[in-house]
PDB file of C-alpha atoms in Angstrom:
ATOM      1  CA  MET Y  11      65.374  16.359  53.023  1.00 59.00           C
ATOM      2  CA  ALA Y  12      66.620  13.755  50.605  1.00 67.00           C
ATOM      3  CA  SER Y  13      64.811  13.216  47.389  1.00 71.00           C
ATOM      4  CA  SER Y  14      62.283  10.423  47.255  1.00 82.00           C
ATOM      5  CA  PRO Y  15      64.030   7.126  46.491  1.00 84.00           C
ATOM      6  CA  ASP Y  16      62.927   4.505  44.032  1.00 85.00           C
ATOM      7  CA  ILE Y  17      61.381   2.014  46.467  1.00 84.00           C
ATOM      8  CA  ALA Y  18      62.168  -0.909  44.143  1.00 83.00           C
ATOM      9  CA  THR Y  19      65.882  -0.290  44.615  1.00 84.00           C
ATOM     10  CA  LEU Y  20      65.965   0.085  48.416  1.00 90.00           C
ATOM     11  CA  SER Y  21      67.724  -2.641  50.388  1.00 91.00           C
ATOM     12  CA  ILE Y  22      68.142  -3.498  54.027  1.00 93.00           C
ATOM     13  CA  ASP Y  23      71.458  -1.678  53.945  1.00 93.00           C
ATOM     14  CA  ASP Y  24      69.560   1.537  53.302  1.00 95.00           C
ATOM     15  CA  PHE Y  25      67.602   1.195  56.545  1.00 97.00           C
ATOM     16  CA  GLU Y  26      70.082  -0.460  58.974  1.00 96.00           C
ATOM     17  CA  PRO Y  27      72.004   2.769  59.639  1.00 97.00           C
ATOM     18  CA  HIS Y  28      68.640   4.302  60.788  1.00 97.00           C
ATOM     19  CA  LEU Y  29      67.769   1.570  63.320  1.00 98.00           C
ATOM     20  CA  ASN Y  30      66.017   3.298  66.268  1.00 98.00           C
ATOM     21  CA  ALA Y  31      65.574   6.497  64.287  1.00 98.00           C
ATOM     22  CA  ILE Y  32      62.259   8.285  63.987  1.00 98.00           C
ATOM     23  CA  PHE Y  33      60.411   8.222  60.642  1.00 98.00           C
ATOM     24  CA  GLU Y  34      57.127  10.124  60.102  1.00 97.00           C
ATOM     25  CA  MET Y  35      54.061   8.500  58.627  1.00 97.00           C
ATOM     26  CA  ASN Y  36      51.484  10.788  57.080  1.00 96.00           C
ATOM     27  CA  SER Y  37      48.095   9.366  57.945  1.00 94.00           C
ATOM     28  CA  PRO Y  38      44.461  10.535  57.895  1.00 91.00           C
ATOM     29  CA  ARG Y  39      45.029  11.369  61.610  1.00 88.00           C
ATOM     30  CA  GLY Y  40      48.017  13.520  60.840  1.00 94.00           C
ATOM     31  CA  MET Y  41      51.745  12.800  61.205  1.00 96.00           C
ATOM     32  CA  VAL Y  42      52.514   9.727  63.303  1.00 97.00           C
ATOM     33  CA  PRO Y  43      56.075   9.187  64.552  1.00 98.00           C
ATOM     34  CA  LEU Y  44      57.443   5.696  63.773  1.00 98.00           C
ATOM     35  CA  GLN Y  45      60.590   4.294  65.370  1.00 98.00           C
ATOM     36  CA  LEU Y  46      62.433   1.829  63.187  1.00 98.00           C
ATOM     37  CA  ALA Y  47      62.761  -1.023  65.763  1.00 98.00           C
ATOM     38  CA  LYS Y  48      63.998  -3.905  63.658  1.00 98.00           C
ATOM     39  CA  THR Y  49      65.335  -4.809  60.256  1.00 97.00           C
ATOM     40  CA  GLU Y  50      65.506  -8.377  59.129  1.00 95.00           C
ATOM     41  CA  SER Y  51      66.781 -10.040  55.926  1.00 91.00           C
ATOM     42  CA  ALA Y  52      64.269 -12.345  54.276  1.00 85.00           C
ATOM     43  CA  GLY Y  53      66.608 -13.987  51.725  1.00 74.00           C
ATOM     44  CA  GLN Y  54      66.757 -13.765  48.020  1.00 72.00           C
ATOM     45  CA  ALA Y  55      64.201 -12.079  45.866  1.00 68.00           C
ATOM     46  CA  GLN Y  56      63.762 -10.958  42.255  1.00 74.00           C
ATOM     47  CA  ARG Y  57      64.057  -7.381  43.460  1.00 71.00           C
ATOM     48  CA  GLU Y  58      67.579  -5.841  43.230  1.00 74.00           C
ATOM     49  CA  GLY Y  59      67.880  -5.241  46.968  1.00 71.00           C
ATOM     50  CA  GLY Y  60      66.857  -8.678  48.090  1.00 79.00           C
ATOM     51  CA  ALA Y  61      63.887  -9.363  50.394  1.00 90.00           C
ATOM     52  CA  PHE Y  62      63.725  -7.831  53.829  1.00 95.00           C
ATOM     53  CA  SER Y  63      61.297  -6.629  56.431  1.00 96.00           C
ATOM     54  CA  LEU Y  64      61.068  -3.662  58.781  1.00 98.00           C
ATOM     55  CA  LEU Y  65      59.258  -3.308  62.101  1.00 98.00           C
ATOM     56  CA  PHE Y  66      58.205   0.221  63.128  1.00 98.00           C
ATOM     57  CA  VAL Y  67      56.755   1.188  66.488  1.00 98.00           C
ATOM     58  CA  ALA Y  68      54.224   3.981  66.790  1.00 98.00           C
ATOM     59  CA  PRO Y  69      52.825   5.424  70.017  1.00 97.00           C
ATOM     60  CA  ALA Y  70      50.196   3.277  71.695  1.00 96.00           C
ATOM     61  CA  GLY Y  71      46.525   3.922  70.844  1.00 93.00           C
ATOM     62  CA  ALA Y  72      44.152   3.065  68.068  1.00 91.00           C
ATOM     63  CA  PHE Y  73      45.733   1.245  65.182  1.00 94.00           C
ATOM     64  CA  LEU Y  74      45.636   2.566  61.625  1.00 95.00           C
ATOM     65  CA  PRO Y  75      44.447   0.108  58.998  1.00 97.00           C
ATOM     66  CA  GLN Y  76      46.849  -1.575  56.643  1.00 97.00           C
ATOM     67  CA  ALA Y  77      47.530   0.602  53.715  1.00 98.00           C
ATOM     68  CA  ILE Y  78      50.149   2.360  51.720  1.00 97.00           C
ATOM     69  CA  TYR Y  79      51.332   5.435  53.643  1.00 97.00           C
ATOM     70  CA  PRO Y  80      53.842   8.156  52.806  1.00 97.00           C
ATOM     71  CA  VAL Y  81      56.764   7.682  55.276  1.00 97.00           C
ATOM     72  CA  GLN Y  82      59.562  10.198  55.465  1.00 97.00           C
ATOM     73  CA  HIS Y  83      63.005  10.315  56.972  1.00 96.00           C
ATOM     74  CA  PRO Y  84      65.529  13.206  56.595  1.00 95.00           C
ATOM     75  CA  ALA Y  85      68.188  11.007  55.023  1.00 94.00           C
ATOM     76  CA  LEU Y  86      65.958   8.691  52.948  1.00 95.00           C
ATOM     77  CA  GLY Y  87      63.240  11.098  51.750  1.00 95.00           C
ATOM     78  CA  ILE Y  88      59.562  10.239  51.276  1.00 96.00           C
ATOM     79  CA  MET Y  89      58.721   6.646  50.569  1.00 96.00           C
ATOM     80  CA  GLU Y  90      55.288   5.084  49.878  1.00 96.00           C
ATOM     81  CA  ILE Y  91      55.297   1.956  52.115  1.00 97.00           C
ATOM     82  CA  PHE Y  92      52.647  -0.636  52.604  1.00 98.00           C
ATOM     83  CA  LEU Y  93      52.348  -0.894  56.428  1.00 98.00           C
ATOM     84  CA  VAL Y  94      50.406  -3.639  58.245  1.00 98.00           C
ATOM     85  CA  PRO Y  95      49.526  -3.318  61.943  1.00 97.00           C
ATOM     86  CA  VAL Y  96      50.928  -6.326  63.843  1.00 97.00           C
ATOM     87  CA  GLY Y  97      49.529  -5.601  67.347  1.00 92.00           C
ATOM     88  CA  PRO Y  98      50.916  -4.247  70.511  1.00 95.00           C
ATOM     89  CA  VAL Y  99      54.709  -4.368  70.885  1.00 96.00           C
ATOM     90  CA  PRO Y 100      56.989  -3.115  73.608  1.00 95.00           C
ATOM     91  CA  GLY Y 101      56.743   0.648  73.415  1.00 95.00           C
ATOM     92  CA  GLY Y 102      53.518   1.006  71.425  1.00 97.00           C
ATOM     93  CA  ASN Y 103      51.797  -0.258  68.228  1.00 97.00           C
ATOM     94  CA  GLY Y 104      53.780  -2.379  65.746  1.00 98.00           C
ATOM     95  CA  TYR Y 105      53.668  -1.871  61.997  1.00 98.00           C
ATOM     96  CA  HIS Y 106      55.371  -4.325  59.617  1.00 98.00           C
ATOM     97  CA  ALA Y 107      56.645  -3.620  56.052  1.00 98.00           C
ATOM     98  CA  VAL Y 108      57.927  -6.403  53.783  1.00 94.00           C
ATOM     99  CA  PHE Y 109      59.974  -5.742  50.623  1.00 91.00           C
ATOM    100  CA  THR Y 110      59.997  -8.673  48.251  1.00 85.00           C
TER     101      THR Y 110
END
């Protein structure tokens, strides 16, 4: 597994190669698989990597509340990401992350 990245330096370019890949969210209910379904640029920002958003899809079922969750990926490591449930999406439950 990769070391944990500095989340402040991540950019959309770090995530785009992993579109449709499975990430794992560590939640109070245990590990939840998240598929990275969409990456989207959100323009300029004061952060080094610019502003962008990610849409993850988890299996259908009860939603977890918005919170900061440890999310891991073999190539990116473990990242603490604020995830917001956005409702049902094709394939399951949607969770949105915004980096600004």
